[in-house]
Amino acid sequence: MEFGKIIISETAMDGDNPQDVIHSNISVINLMREEGVDDDLIHEDAIMSYYLDYYTAQCTEGNFAQFVYNSSWDKELNELVEEALALVGAEKHLELFQQQCKKVSLMSSVKLNKFLKGKLEGVNPTRDVLNAQSFAAIEENLVVLNANFLKSHPDFEVLTVDDMFAVLEEFVGHEIKRA
């Protein structure tokens, strides 16, 4: 049975920072994972938002090369990110992502493996090629697009923290220890 809701705390919803909405979603997913819930049972769009946030954070910190490096260029993750960019309406970011994926696919497996096993810092021509187009130069705010996608989702629900735990406890079938 899939968990059919995207749950966000009232606190996150009432705040001014769209990142809080995304972090609330991430907290729910992390809690469900800690309780042994498989990703296949968590709302698909909640998971996509989760990985879109990962992509956004990696590219914000170290451009596209850091995403490639830290994700070990995972095919399944790349498909999720591409789908998430399309879902939230990030057309310019989607275009950049697809161009960058093409660059990586044109690399030899030897060159890609050397990049993934090497150091990201220092002299790194592969990193420099991947970072030639700047993620930061795109005038689409992925955080805002991601948060708005969650907030406008038909399965979106805003709950108090206590109600969030009650719903999640009902789903997992036992009491969840609170930190």
Tab-separated table of N, CA and C in Angstrom:
chain	number	residue	atom	x	y	z
A	1	MET	N	0.839	-1.189	0.000
A	1	MET	CA	0.000	0.000	0.000
A	1	MET	C	0.880	1.247	0.000
A	2	GLU	N	0.676	2.101	-0.977
A	2	GLU	CA	1.467	3.334	-1.067
A	2	GLU	C	0.918	4.390	-0.133
A	3	PHE	N	1.820	5.187	0.422
A	3	PHE	CA	1.435	6.348	1.216
A	3	PHE	C	1.035	7.436	0.231
A	4	GLY	N	-0.249	7.740	0.139
A	4	GLY	CA	-0.788	8.578	-0.925
A	4	GLY	C	-0.824	10.068	-0.667
A	5	LYS	N	-0.045	10.538	0.296
A	5	LYS	CA	-0.082	11.965	0.621
A	5	LYS	C	1.319	12.570	0.577
A	6	ILE	N	1.356	13.859	0.302
A	6	ILE	CA	2.569	14.651	0.466
A	6	ILE	C	2.279	15.556	1.658
A	7	ILE	N	2.938	15.277	2.771
A	7	ILE	CA	2.628	15.972	4.022
A	7	ILE	C	3.698	17.022	4.336
A	8	ILE	N	3.223	18.207	4.691
A	8	ILE	CA	4.098	19.319	5.068
A	8	ILE	C	3.592	19.859	6.408
A	9	SER	N	4.511	20.291	7.251
A	9	SER	CA	4.114	20.837	8.554
A	9	SER	C	3.515	22.236	8.391
A	10	GLU	N	2.621	22.571	9.321
A	10	GLU	CA	2.028	23.916	9.337
A	10	GLU	C	3.117	24.974	9.448
A	11	THR	N	4.108	24.695	10.283
A	11	THR	CA	5.200	25.650	10.503
A	11	THR	C	5.905	25.982	9.192
A	12	ALA	N	6.221	24.939	8.405
A	12	ALA	CA	6.893	25.153	7.123
A	12	ALA	C	5.989	25.930	6.168
A	13	MET	N	4.731	25.599	6.175
A	13	MET	CA	3.773	26.230	5.267
A	13	MET	C	3.570	27.703	5.623
A	14	ASP	N	3.585	28.011	6.927
A	14	ASP	CA	3.339	29.376	7.384
A	14	ASP	C	4.554	30.286	7.232
A	15	GLY	N	5.727	29.692	7.017
A	15	GLY	CA	6.946	30.489	6.891
A	15	GLY	C	7.053	31.165	5.539
A	16	ASP	N	8.034	32.040	5.423
A	16	ASP	CA	8.245	32.786	4.179
A	16	ASP	C	9.243	32.111	3.249
A	17	ASN	N	9.942	31.088	3.745
A	17	ASN	CA	11.010	30.470	2.971
A	17	ASN	C	10.494	29.222	2.247
A	18	PRO	N	10.485	29.238	0.906
A	18	PRO	CA	9.999	28.062	0.169
A	18	PRO	C	10.836	26.800	0.457
A	19	GLN	N	12.108	26.992	0.833
A	19	GLN	CA	12.962	25.838	1.151
A	19	GLN	C	12.402	25.066	2.355
A	20	ASP	N	11.704	25.754	3.269
A	20	ASP	CA	11.122	25.087	4.442
A	20	ASP	C	10.085	24.043	4.031
A	21	VAL	N	9.308	24.355	2.995
A	21	VAL	CA	8.300	23.411	2.491
A	21	VAL	C	9.003	22.153	1.970
A	22	ILE	N	10.072	22.355	1.207
A	22	ILE	CA	10.837	21.231	0.655
A	22	ILE	C	11.481	20.427	1.787
A	23	HIS	N	12.078	21.123	2.755
A	23	HIS	CA	12.712	20.423	3.881
A	23	HIS	C	11.702	19.637	4.707
A	24	SER	N	10.486	20.140	4.829
A	24	SER	CA	9.450	19.406	5.552
A	24	SER	C	9.134	18.093	4.832
A	25	ASN	N	9.022	18.162	3.511
A	25	ASN	CA	8.805	16.953	2.704
A	25	ASN	C	9.966	15.977	2.903
A	26	ILE	N	11.185	16.487	2.864
A	26	ILE	CA	12.377	15.656	3.037
A	26	ILE	C	12.369	14.993	4.412
A	27	SER	N	11.997	15.736	5.434
A	27	SER	CA	11.944	15.181	6.792
A	27	SER	C	10.965	14.018	6.884
A	28	VAL	N	9.818	14.162	6.238
A	28	VAL	CA	8.822	13.086	6.241
A	28	VAL	C	9.390	11.853	5.525
A	29	ILE	N	10.020	12.059	4.375
A	29	ILE	CA	10.607	10.930	3.634
A	29	ILE	C	11.703	10.259	4.458
A	30	ASN	N	12.586	11.060	5.057
A	30	ASN	CA	13.664	10.487	5.873
A	30	ASN	C	13.119	9.700	7.053
A	31	LEU	N	12.074	10.218	7.684
A	31	LEU	CA	11.456	9.522	8.812
A	31	LEU	C	10.851	8.196	8.356
A	32	MET	N	10.180	8.213	7.227
A	32	MET	CA	9.581	6.980	6.695
A	32	MET	C	10.673	5.954	6.366
A	33	ARG	N	11.762	6.421	5.783
A	33	ARG	CA	12.875	5.512	5.483
A	33	ARG	C	13.459	4.925	6.761
A	34	GLU	N	13.612	5.770	7.797
A	34	GLU	CA	14.126	5.288	9.090
A	34	GLU	C	13.216	4.217	9.682
A	35	GLU	N	11.933	4.314	9.377
A	35	GLU	CA	10.961	3.344	9.884
A	35	GLU	C	10.836	2.128	8.964
A	36	GLY	N	11.707	2.049	7.974
A	36	GLY	CA	11.746	0.870	7.108
A	36	GLY	C	10.798	0.891	5.928
A	37	VAL	N	10.222	2.058	5.635
A	37	VAL	CA	9.317	2.153	4.495
A	37	VAL	C	10.151	2.261	3.215
A	38	ASP	N	9.883	1.395	2.262
A	38	ASP	CA	10.593	1.385	0.991
A	38	ASP	C	10.165	2.594	0.151
A	39	ASP	N	11.099	3.143	-0.625
A	39	ASP	CA	10.794	4.303	-1.476
A	39	ASP	C	9.624	4.048	-2.418
A	40	ASP	N	9.445	2.800	-2.853
A	40	ASP	CA	8.337	2.462	-3.757
A	40	ASP	C	6.978	2.703	-3.114
A	41	LEU	N	6.938	2.771	-1.772
A	41	LEU	CA	5.674	2.961	-1.063
A	41	LEU	C	5.432	4.423	-0.676
A	42	ILE	N	6.422	5.269	-0.921
A	42	ILE	CA	6.301	6.695	-0.618
A	42	ILE	C	5.793	7.395	-1.880
A	43	HIS	N	5.000	8.427	-1.705
A	43	HIS	CA	4.411	9.147	-2.841
A	43	HIS	C	5.500	9.500	-3.853
A	44	GLU	N	5.274	9.103	-5.100
A	44	GLU	CA	6.265	9.276	-6.169
A	44	GLU	C	6.684	10.738	-6.351
A	45	ASP	N	5.731	11.660	-6.282
A	45	ASP	CA	6.060	13.068	-6.493
A	45	ASP	C	6.799	13.658	-5.284
A	46	ALA	N	6.547	13.131	-4.095
A	46	ALA	CA	7.313	13.550	-2.913
A	46	ALA	C	8.776	13.137	-3.089
A	47	ILE	N	8.983	11.929	-3.591
A	47	ILE	CA	10.343	11.420	-3.852
A	47	ILE	C	11.022	12.273	-4.933
A	48	MET	N	10.292	12.621	-5.971
A	48	MET	CA	10.889	13.437	-7.035
A	48	MET	C	11.313	14.802	-6.505
A	49	SER	N	10.490	15.400	-5.657
A	49	SER	CA	10.840	16.678	-5.050
A	49	SER	C	12.106	16.532	-4.208
A	50	TYR	N	12.209	15.415	-3.493
A	50	TYR	CA	13.369	15.104	-2.645
A	50	TYR	C	14.650	15.096	-3.481
A	51	TYR	N	14.629	14.382	-4.596
A	51	TYR	CA	15.822	14.280	-5.438
A	51	TYR	C	16.088	15.551	-6.240
A	52	LEU	N	15.037	16.300	-6.556
A	52	LEU	CA	15.240	17.589	-7.209
A	52	LEU	C	15.968	18.536	-6.250
A	53	ASP	N	15.629	18.464	-4.971
A	53	ASP	CA	16.326	19.278	-3.983
A	53	ASP	C	17.796	18.864	-3.892
A	54	TYR	N	18.063	17.560	-3.944
A	54	TYR	CA	19.451	17.068	-3.924
A	54	TYR	C	20.218	17.643	-5.119
A	55	TYR	N	19.633	17.539	-6.296
A	55	TYR	CA	20.252	18.058	-7.517
A	55	TYR	C	20.515	19.564	-7.380
A	56	THR	N	19.512	20.294	-6.916
A	56	THR	CA	19.629	21.745	-6.757
A	56	THR	C	20.767	22.094	-5.799
A	57	ALA	N	20.832	21.398	-4.678
A	57	ALA	CA	21.879	21.670	-3.683
A	57	ALA	C	23.266	21.383	-4.249
A	58	GLN	N	23.410	20.256	-4.933
A	58	GLN	CA	24.712	19.897	-5.510
A	58	GLN	C	25.155	20.932	-6.544
A	59	CYS	N	24.256	21.318	-7.424
A	59	CYS	CA	24.603	22.275	-8.481
A	59	CYS	C	24.817	23.681	-7.928
A	60	THR	N	24.103	24.033	-6.882
A	60	THR	CA	24.277	25.345	-6.268
A	60	THR	C	25.651	25.425	-5.604
A	61	GLU	N	26.062	24.342	-4.960
A	61	GLU	CA	27.348	24.314	-4.256
A	61	GLU	C	28.535	24.167	-5.200
A	62	GLY	N	28.409	23.332	-6.242
A	62	GLY	CA	29.577	23.043	-7.059
A	62	GLY	C	29.288	22.832	-8.522
A	63	ASN	N	28.178	23.389	-8.998
A	63	ASN	CA	27.768	23.294	-10.395
A	63	ASN	C	27.518	21.829	-10.798
A	64	PHE	N	27.337	21.579	-12.064
A	64	PHE	CA	26.924	20.258	-12.542
A	64	PHE	C	27.949	19.173	-12.253
A	65	ALA	N	29.223	19.502	-12.308
A	65	ALA	CA	30.274	18.508	-12.061
A	65	ALA	C	30.151	17.912	-10.659
A	66	GLN	N	29.792	18.718	-9.681
A	66	GLN	CA	29.631	18.199	-8.324
A	66	GLN	C	28.471	17.209	-8.250
A	67	PHE	N	27.382	17.494	-8.952
A	67	PHE	CA	26.262	16.551	-9.000
A	67	PHE	C	26.716	15.224	-9.601
A	68	VAL	N	27.408	15.278	-10.734
A	68	VAL	CA	27.897	14.063	-11.398
A	68	VAL	C	28.797	13.284	-10.442
A	69	TYR	N	29.706	13.982	-9.821
A	69	TYR	CA	30.706	13.373	-8.938
A	69	TYR	C	30.053	12.744	-7.693
A	70	ASN	N	29.254	13.530	-6.984
A	70	ASN	CA	28.670	13.048	-5.719
A	70	ASN	C	27.564	12.016	-5.909
A	71	SER	N	26.919	12.026	-7.070
A	71	SER	CA	25.848	11.045	-7.329
A	71	SER	C	26.392	9.781	-7.987
A	72	SER	N	27.677	9.785	-8.303
A	72	SER	CA	28.316	8.680	-9.041
A	72	SER	C	27.616	8.430	-10.383
A	73	TRP	N	27.003	9.478	-10.905
A	73	TRP	CA	26.311	9.435	-12.191
A	73	TRP	C	25.359	8.242	-12.269
A	74	ASP	N	24.374	8.264	-11.378
A	74	ASP	CA	23.403	7.180	-11.243
A	74	ASP	C	22.261	7.351	-12.255
A	75	LYS	N	22.084	6.363	-13.122
A	75	LYS	CA	21.091	6.434	-14.206
A	75	LYS	C	19.674	6.654	-13.670
A	76	GLU	N	19.295	5.911	-12.632
A	76	GLU	CA	17.947	6.037	-12.068
A	76	GLU	C	17.722	7.429	-11.474
A	77	LEU	N	18.719	7.935	-10.763
A	77	LEU	CA	18.627	9.282	-10.190
A	77	LEU	C	18.507	10.319	-11.306
A	78	ASN	N	19.295	10.157	-12.352
A	78	ASN	CA	19.241	11.103	-13.468
A	78	ASN	C	17.850	11.136	-14.099
A	79	GLU	N	17.229	9.971	-14.244
A	79	GLU	CA	15.873	9.904	-14.801
A	79	GLU	C	14.880	10.618	-13.883
A	80	LEU	N	15.020	10.428	-12.573
A	80	LEU	CA	14.138	11.102	-11.609
A	80	LEU	C	14.310	12.618	-11.675
A	81	VAL	N	15.558	13.069	-11.731
A	81	VAL	CA	15.825	14.511	-11.799
A	81	VAL	C	15.243	15.095	-13.085
A	82	GLU	N	15.452	14.417	-14.204
A	82	GLU	CA	14.920	14.907	-15.478
A	82	GLU	C	13.392	15.002	-15.431
A	83	GLU	N	12.764	13.972	-14.900
A	83	GLU	CA	11.303	13.973	-14.778
A	83	GLU	C	10.833	15.071	-13.821
A	84	ALA	N	11.552	15.252	-12.730
A	84	ALA	CA	11.184	16.279	-11.747
A	84	ALA	C	11.303	17.681	-12.347
A	85	LEU	N	12.374	17.933	-13.089
A	85	LEU	CA	12.536	19.245	-13.734
A	85	LEU	C	11.369	19.526	-14.678
A	86	ALA	N	10.944	18.519	-15.423
A	86	ALA	CA	9.809	18.683	-16.330
A	86	ALA	C	8.520	18.921	-15.533
A	87	LEU	N	8.329	18.156	-14.472
A	87	LEU	CA	7.109	18.260	-13.659
A	87	LEU	C	6.927	19.636	-13.025
A	88	VAL	N	8.012	20.214	-12.519
A	88	VAL	CA	7.892	21.512	-11.840
A	88	VAL	C	7.891	22.677	-12.817
A	89	GLY	N	8.101	22.384	-14.118
A	89	GLY	CA	8.058	23.429	-15.128
A	89	GLY	C	9.359	24.203	-15.279
A	90	ALA	N	10.471	23.581	-14.929
A	90	ALA	CA	11.786	24.232	-15.030
A	90	ALA	C	12.378	23.983	-16.422
A	91	GLU	N	11.802	24.638	-17.416
A	91	GLU	CA	12.178	24.373	-18.808
A	91	GLU	C	13.647	24.669	-19.102
A	92	LYS	N	14.153	25.796	-18.592
A	92	LYS	CA	15.549	26.168	-18.853
A	92	LYS	C	16.510	25.224	-18.134
A	93	HIS	N	16.176	24.872	-16.905
A	93	HIS	CA	17.020	23.928	-16.161
A	93	HIS	C	16.971	22.544	-16.810
A	94	LEU	N	15.810	22.157	-17.304
A	94	LEU	CA	15.680	20.868	-17.989
A	94	LEU	C	16.551	20.843	-19.236
A	95	GLU	N	16.529	21.928	-19.979
A	95	GLU	CA	17.350	22.017	-21.188
A	95	GLU	C	18.839	21.891	-20.838
A	96	LEU	N	19.278	22.608	-19.806
A	96	LEU	CA	20.676	22.518	-19.368
A	96	LEU	C	21.007	21.095	-18.911
A	97	PHE	N	20.119	20.502	-18.129
A	97	PHE	CA	20.346	19.140	-17.631
A	97	PHE	C	20.523	18.165	-18.795
A	98	GLN	N	19.654	18.268	-19.782
A	98	GLN	CA	19.742	17.369	-20.931
A	98	GLN	C	21.026	17.602	-21.734
A	99	GLN	N	21.433	18.852	-21.881
A	99	GLN	CA	22.692	19.154	-22.580
A	99	GLN	C	23.872	18.569	-21.808
A	100	GLN	N	23.849	18.719	-20.486
A	100	GLN	CA	24.948	18.229	-19.653
A	100	GLN	C	24.986	16.696	-19.653
A	101	CYS	N	23.826	16.072	-19.643
A	101	CYS	CA	23.767	14.602	-19.704
A	101	CYS	C	24.379	14.107	-21.008
A	102	LYS	N	24.126	14.852	-22.079
A	102	LYS	CA	24.692	14.478	-23.376
A	102	LYS	C	26.223	14.564	-23.326
A	103	LYS	N	26.745	15.615	-22.681
A	103	LYS	CA	28.200	15.750	-22.528
A	103	LYS	C	28.782	14.528	-21.819
A	104	VAL	N	28.112	14.123	-20.739
A	104	VAL	CA	28.606	12.977	-19.963
A	104	VAL	C	28.502	11.704	-20.798
A	105	SER	N	27.412	11.536	-21.519
A	105	SER	CA	27.238	10.308	-22.316
A	105	SER	C	28.258	10.213	-23.451
A	106	LEU	N	28.760	11.346	-23.905
A	106	LEU	CA	29.765	11.349	-24.969
A	106	LEU	C	31.178	11.070	-24.446
A	107	MET	N	31.331	11.121	-23.117
A	107	MET	CA	32.632	10.790	-22.514
A	107	MET	C	32.866	9.292	-22.584
A	108	SER	N	34.109	8.911	-22.717
A	108	SER	CA	34.407	7.472	-22.656
A	108	SER	C	34.171	7.001	-21.225
A	109	SER	N	33.864	5.721	-21.063
A	109	SER	CA	33.653	5.179	-19.714
A	109	SER	C	34.932	5.298	-18.888
A	110	VAL	N	36.094	5.210	-19.546
A	110	VAL	CA	37.380	5.347	-18.848
A	110	VAL	C	37.503	6.764	-18.280
A	111	LYS	N	37.183	7.750	-19.107
A	111	LYS	CA	37.283	9.153	-18.673
A	111	LYS	C	36.297	9.447	-17.536
A	112	LEU	N	35.067	8.953	-17.662
A	112	LEU	CA	34.061	9.166	-16.628
A	112	LEU	C	34.487	8.481	-15.323
A	113	ASN	N	34.934	7.237	-15.410
A	113	ASN	CA	35.364	6.515	-14.201
A	113	ASN	C	36.553	7.196	-13.537
A	114	LYS	N	37.472	7.707	-14.337
A	114	LYS	CA	38.632	8.426	-13.793
A	114	LYS	C	38.151	9.671	-13.039
A	115	PHE	N	37.189	10.380	-13.625
A	115	PHE	CA	36.617	11.566	-12.978
A	115	PHE	C	35.942	11.187	-11.654
A	116	LEU	N	35.122	10.132	-11.667
A	116	LEU	CA	34.375	9.733	-10.474
A	116	LEU	C	35.282	9.213	-9.359
A	117	LYS	N	36.411	8.615	-9.722
A	117	LYS	CA	37.324	8.059	-8.732
A	117	LYS	C	38.404	9.049	-8.283
A	118	GLY	N	38.557	10.140	-9.031
A	118	GLY	CA	39.584	11.133	-8.714
A	118	GLY	C	39.093	12.141	-7.685
A	119	LYS	N	39.814	13.225	-7.592
A	119	LYS	CA	39.441	14.328	-6.697
A	119	LYS	C	38.726	15.397	-7.509
A	120	LEU	N	37.687	15.973	-6.911
A	120	LEU	CA	36.924	17.012	-7.604
A	120	LEU	C	37.701	18.335	-7.622
A	121	GLU	N	38.452	18.591	-6.559
A	121	GLU	CA	39.193	19.850	-6.430
A	121	GLU	C	40.490	19.791	-7.234
A	122	GLY	N	41.160	20.938	-7.292
A	122	GLY	CA	42.458	21.005	-7.964
A	122	GLY	C	42.309	21.047	-9.477
A	123	VAL	N	43.370	20.667	-10.175
A	123	VAL	CA	43.349	20.648	-11.636
A	123	VAL	C	42.435	19.503	-12.074
A	124	ASN	N	41.379	19.842	-12.806
A	124	ASN	CA	40.408	18.830	-13.206
A	124	ASN	C	39.725	19.282	-14.500
A	125	PRO	N	40.322	18.932	-15.644
A	125	PRO	CA	39.747	19.372	-16.926
A	125	PRO	C	38.325	18.847	-17.168
A	126	THR	N	38.021	17.631	-16.715
A	126	THR	CA	36.668	17.074	-16.904
A	126	THR	C	35.655	17.907	-16.129
A	127	ARG	N	35.990	18.253	-14.893
A	127	ARG	CA	35.108	19.118	-14.087
A	127	ARG	C	34.882	20.433	-14.815
A	128	ASP	N	35.957	21.006	-15.345
A	128	ASP	CA	35.857	22.306	-16.004
A	128	ASP	C	34.966	22.245	-17.250
A	129	VAL	N	35.042	21.151	-17.990
A	129	VAL	CA	34.174	20.969	-19.165
A	129	VAL	C	32.712	20.881	-18.717
A	130	LEU	N	32.455	20.121	-17.644
A	130	LEU	CA	31.083	19.964	-17.150
A	130	LEU	C	30.532	21.265	-16.560
A	131	ASN	N	31.424	22.111	-16.077
A	131	ASN	CA	30.979	23.367	-15.465
A	131	ASN	C	31.029	24.554	-16.416
A	132	ALA	N	31.337	24.297	-17.702
A	132	ALA	CA	31.453	25.387	-18.671
A	132	ALA	C	30.149	26.177	-18.783
A	133	GLN	N	29.027	25.484	-18.665
A	133	GLN	CA	27.731	26.172	-18.653
A	133	GLN	C	27.299	26.292	-17.198
A	134	SER	N	26.979	27.483	-16.777
A	134	SER	CA	26.709	27.727	-15.373
A	134	SER	C	25.247	27.480	-14.991
A	135	PHE	N	25.078	26.633	-14.015
A	135	PHE	CA	23.777	26.369	-13.408
A	135	PHE	C	23.216	27.668	-12.824
A	136	ALA	N	24.078	28.431	-12.161
A	136	ALA	CA	23.651	29.654	-11.467
A	136	ALA	C	23.169	30.744	-12.421
A	137	ALA	N	23.589	30.680	-13.680
A	137	ALA	CA	23.210	31.715	-14.643
A	137	ALA	C	21.756	31.596	-15.108
A	138	ILE	N	21.138	30.452	-14.841
A	138	ILE	CA	19.757	30.240	-15.295
A	138	ILE	C	18.792	30.993	-14.387
A	139	GLU	N	17.922	31.752	-15.020
A	139	GLU	CA	16.992	32.583	-14.246
A	139	GLU	C	15.676	31.867	-13.975
A	140	GLU	N	15.779	30.673	-13.440
A	140	GLU	CA	14.620	29.936	-12.930
A	140	GLU	C	14.999	29.514	-11.519
A	141	ASN	N	14.131	29.775	-10.577
A	141	ASN	CA	14.432	29.421	-9.193
A	141	ASN	C	13.863	28.030	-8.896
A	142	LEU	N	14.750	27.038	-8.868
A	142	LEU	CA	14.303	25.652	-8.648
A	142	LEU	C	13.675	25.459	-7.277
A	143	VAL	N	14.141	26.184	-6.278
A	143	VAL	CA	13.561	26.055	-4.931
A	143	VAL	C	12.104	26.506	-4.955
A	144	VAL	N	11.844	27.644	-5.553
A	144	VAL	CA	10.473	28.165	-5.640
A	144	VAL	C	9.604	27.244	-6.500
A	145	LEU	N	10.130	26.808	-7.634
A	145	LEU	CA	9.359	25.901	-8.498
A	145	LEU	C	9.042	24.586	-7.784
A	146	ASN	N	10.013	24.042	-7.058
A	146	ASN	CA	9.821	22.790	-6.327
A	146	ASN	C	8.778	22.971	-5.221
A	147	ALA	N	8.919	24.023	-4.433
A	147	ALA	CA	7.960	24.274	-3.332
A	147	ALA	C	6.555	24.507	-3.881
A	148	ASN	N	6.436	25.293	-4.948
A	148	ASN	CA	5.115	25.556	-5.539
A	148	ASN	C	4.495	24.290	-6.110
A	149	PHE	N	5.338	23.425	-6.682
A	149	PHE	CA	4.855	22.129	-7.184
A	149	PHE	C	4.236	21.325	-6.038
A	150	LEU	N	4.939	21.260	-4.905
A	150	LEU	CA	4.407	20.516	-3.758
A	150	LEU	C	3.101	21.144	-3.263
A	151	LYS	N	3.107	22.471	-3.096
A	151	LYS	CA	1.944	23.158	-2.525
A	151	LYS	C	0.706	23.075	-3.416
A	152	SER	N	0.906	22.930	-4.728
A	152	SER	CA	-0.246	22.873	-5.635
A	152	SER	C	-0.641	21.433	-5.972
A	153	HIS	N	0.048	20.468	-5.389
A	153	HIS	CA	-0.213	19.051	-5.694
A	153	HIS	C	-1.563	18.619	-5.119
A	154	PRO	N	-2.342	17.845	-5.868
A	154	PRO	CA	-3.650	17.405	-5.358
A	154	PRO	C	-3.554	16.531	-4.087
A	155	ASP	N	-2.420	15.884	-3.854
A	155	ASP	CA	-2.252	15.028	-2.670
A	155	ASP	C	-1.537	15.743	-1.525
A	156	PHE	N	-1.382	17.061	-1.647
A	156	PHE	CA	-0.692	17.877	-0.648
A	156	PHE	C	-1.578	18.070	0.573
A	157	GLU	N	-0.977	17.916	1.753
A	157	GLU	CA	-1.724	18.115	2.990
A	157	GLU	C	-0.844	18.807	4.017
A	158	VAL	N	-1.383	19.825	4.669
A	158	VAL	CA	-0.672	20.554	5.719
A	158	VAL	C	-1.210	20.085	7.061
A	159	LEU	N	-0.299	19.636	7.936
A	159	LEU	CA	-0.693	19.116	9.249
A	159	LEU	C	0.195	19.689	10.350
A	160	THR	N	-0.322	19.651	11.566
A	160	THR	CA	0.538	19.969	12.712
A	160	THR	C	1.551	18.833	12.838
A	161	VAL	N	2.627	19.066	13.550
A	161	VAL	CA	3.644	18.028	13.729
A	161	VAL	C	3.024	16.800	14.404
A	162	ASP	N	2.179	17.017	15.422
A	162	ASP	CA	1.524	15.882	16.108
A	162	ASP	C	0.648	15.081	15.146
A	163	ASP	N	-0.098	15.782	14.296
A	163	ASP	CA	-0.952	15.092	13.322
A	163	ASP	C	-0.108	14.366	12.267
A	164	MET	N	1.042	14.966	11.909
A	164	MET	CA	1.945	14.304	10.957
A	164	MET	C	2.397	12.958	11.526
A	165	PHE	N	2.820	12.974	12.782
A	165	PHE	CA	3.259	11.727	13.415
A	165	PHE	C	2.118	10.720	13.494
A	166	ALA	N	0.913	11.186	13.826
A	166	ALA	CA	-0.241	10.276	13.936
A	166	ALA	C	-0.518	9.588	12.592
A	167	VAL	N	-0.485	10.350	11.499
A	167	VAL	CA	-0.737	9.802	10.168
A	167	VAL	C	0.363	8.807	9.791
A	168	LEU	N	1.620	9.178	10.049
A	168	LEU	CA	2.742	8.302	9.710
A	168	LEU	C	2.742	7.037	10.575
A	169	GLU	N	2.396	7.184	11.861
A	169	GLU	CA	2.325	6.021	12.749
A	169	GLU	C	1.239	5.053	12.310
A	170	GLU	N	0.121	5.602	11.855
A	170	GLU	CA	-0.953	4.748	11.348
A	170	GLU	C	-0.472	3.979	10.114
A	171	PHE	N	0.272	4.663	9.255
A	171	PHE	CA	0.777	4.023	8.030
A	171	PHE	C	1.792	2.911	8.354
A	172	VAL	N	2.748	3.183	9.240
A	172	VAL	CA	3.784	2.183	9.539
A	172	VAL	C	3.315	1.125	10.529
A	173	GLY	N	2.222	1.402	11.215
A	173	GLY	CA	1.640	0.406	12.119
A	173	GLY	C	2.253	0.334	13.498
A	174	HIS	N	2.998	1.350	13.886
A	174	HIS	CA	3.556	1.397	15.240
A	174	HIS	C	3.932	2.832	15.604
A	175	GLU	N	4.177	3.017	16.896
A	175	GLU	CA	4.550	4.338	17.388
A	175	GLU	C	5.957	4.685	16.886
A	176	ILE	N	6.131	5.931	16.500
A	176	ILE	CA	7.440	6.391	16.029
A	176	ILE	C	8.071	7.209	17.155
A	177	LYS	N	9.298	6.839	17.471
A	177	LYS	CA	10.034	7.549	18.522
A	177	LYS	C	10.391	8.938	18.008
A	178	ARG	N	10.091	9.932	18.828
A	178	ARG	CA	10.379	11.321	18.435
A	178	ARG	C	11.692	11.765	19.041
A	179	ALA	N	12.457	12.504	18.253
A	179	ALA	CA	13.774	12.976	18.723
A	179	ALA	C	13.618	14.081	19.741
